[in-house]
Amino acid sequence: MRPILAFFALLASTVLASASGGIDCAANDTDVEFSLHGGITRGMGSPIFALDARVAVNDRAFSNDLRSTDFKAEHVAQYWLDDKDLRLVVYRERAGDKPHGYVELVIYSRAAGDEISYDGTYELTIYDVVSDNSDPREAKFAGKVGCSVE
């Protein structure tokens, strides 16, 4: 009886292990650097259950709190993953009592031919209202991104 129970326990653990995977994306350009790591489940749309991302912008015209922005799973605005495409939008507004500002990162990528690689482009928008009496600053950056999905 114990060998049978051990077999089913082992079987259940392998099913659980194969039920999750990950997403990794990165870009390192002159003006923008980011890395993104996410945990996804398999099946039912492969939802993201965890996300850790950091975006750094080298443009000093923007406030420090927006030039270096961290994202978590609650900042995922849109997401799509299948065997052909990975598309992801993360969006975060400035916290606290400062004037409005946000950072939005959009990733468009396509499967690169092997089982895990996705290549594509990113678009980053940074929007900063420095003070209530000034015009807002906005910049858009774009470049190539490499992602892997397991």
XYZ file of C-alpha atoms in Angstrom:
150
model
C 0.000 0.000 0.000
C 2.828 2.423 0.813
C 4.421 2.083 -2.639
C 1.077 2.946 -4.234
C 0.656 6.030 -2.022
C 4.239 7.086 -2.738
C 3.627 6.729 -6.477
C 0.525 8.949 -6.368
C 2.310 11.528 -4.206
C 5.159 11.644 -6.740
C 2.703 11.896 -9.622
C 0.864 14.783 -7.959
C 4.103 16.684 -7.363
C 5.172 16.396 -11.001
C 1.780 17.640 -12.173
C 2.047 20.660 -9.857
C 5.595 21.385 -10.988
C 4.581 21.373 -14.647
C 1.584 23.575 -13.890
C 3.688 26.722 -13.575
C 6.368 28.467 -15.567
C 7.966 31.817 -16.016
C 8.425 34.837 -18.249
C 11.684 36.764 -18.483
C 12.197 39.861 -20.636
C 15.070 42.323 -20.791
C 16.345 45.295 -22.755
C 19.464 47.390 -22.341
C 19.497 50.458 -24.575
C 21.187 53.841 -24.307
C 18.188 55.534 -22.664
C 16.256 52.605 -21.168
C 17.170 49.483 -19.254
C 14.684 47.002 -17.851
C 14.313 43.468 -16.625
C 11.066 41.652 -15.992
C 10.513 38.284 -14.309
C 7.074 36.759 -13.907
C 5.506 33.550 -12.707
C 2.692 32.092 -14.793
C 0.381 29.119 -14.503
C -0.225 26.740 -17.382
C -3.709 26.473 -18.789
C -6.701 28.786 -18.413
C -4.911 31.638 -20.200
C -1.581 31.231 -18.370
C -2.268 34.083 -15.925
C 0.577 35.913 -14.213
C 0.602 35.161 -10.489
C 3.836 37.002 -9.646
C 5.838 39.769 -11.298
C 9.029 41.588 -10.431
C 10.225 44.227 -12.893
C 12.413 47.304 -12.795
C 12.634 50.020 -15.433
C 15.418 52.614 -15.434
C 15.347 55.676 -17.706
C 18.525 57.719 -18.198
C 16.728 60.947 -19.148
C 17.383 63.370 -16.265
C 14.529 65.655 -17.364
C 12.226 63.407 -15.321
C 11.851 63.035 -11.570
C 13.898 60.315 -9.873
C 10.823 58.401 -8.683
C 9.725 57.881 -12.303
C 13.196 57.349 -13.762
C 13.539 54.187 -11.670
C 10.233 52.337 -11.374
C 9.446 48.921 -9.914
C 6.457 46.892 -11.072
C 4.612 44.032 -9.375
C 1.761 41.773 -10.515
C -0.868 44.371 -9.598
C 0.615 46.697 -12.248
C -0.129 44.306 -15.137
C -2.726 46.140 -17.225
C -2.941 43.685 -20.146
C -1.335 40.375 -20.997
C -1.448 37.833 -23.801
C 0.564 34.638 -24.220
C 0.206 31.806 -26.698
C 2.559 29.749 -28.848
C 2.970 32.684 -31.272
C 2.809 35.910 -29.238
C 3.702 37.404 -25.893
C 2.196 40.827 -25.276
C 2.357 42.609 -21.976
C 1.438 46.054 -20.654
C 2.552 47.182 -17.211
C 1.461 50.575 -15.896
C 2.256 52.367 -12.667
C 1.230 55.796 -11.472
C 3.272 57.921 -9.116
C 2.434 57.257 -5.474
C 1.992 59.829 -2.750
C 1.092 63.504 -2.804
C 3.255 64.546 -5.748
C 1.625 65.728 -8.998
C 0.467 63.105 -11.487
C 3.001 60.959 -13.285
C 3.202 57.450 -14.683
C 5.393 54.915 -16.442
C 3.940 52.475 -18.980
C 5.876 49.619 -20.572
C 4.397 47.733 -23.535
C 6.071 44.575 -24.857
C 5.195 43.075 -28.253
C 7.044 39.849 -29.052
C 6.696 36.802 -31.289
C 7.956 33.273 -30.910
C 11.477 33.053 -32.306
C 11.350 29.468 -33.528
C 12.458 27.460 -30.518
C 10.233 26.521 -27.613
C 11.105 29.347 -25.219
C 12.449 32.410 -27.077
C 10.320 35.404 -28.022
C 11.822 38.432 -29.793
C 10.183 41.771 -30.341
C 9.953 45.408 -29.403
C 9.083 47.512 -26.408
C 7.522 50.943 -26.059
C 8.057 52.909 -22.872
C 6.129 56.060 -22.000
C 7.097 58.256 -19.083
C 4.808 61.140 -18.124
C 5.739 63.610 -15.407
C 3.891 66.622 -14.023
C 6.715 68.276 -12.111
C 4.483 70.827 -10.390
C 0.936 72.119 -10.610
C 2.225 75.273 -12.340
C 4.280 73.615 -15.070
C 3.572 71.838 -18.311
C 3.841 68.053 -18.120
C 6.842 66.289 -19.587
C 6.339 63.200 -21.699
C 8.798 60.998 -23.533
C 8.442 57.806 -25.506
C 11.222 55.303 -25.986
C 11.281 52.189 -28.156
C 13.693 49.385 -28.825
C 14.240 45.668 -29.130
C 13.397 43.219 -26.357
C 14.265 39.587 -25.825
C 11.998 37.329 -23.781
C 11.896 33.711 -22.745
C 8.877 31.720 -21.654
C 9.103 28.416 -19.831
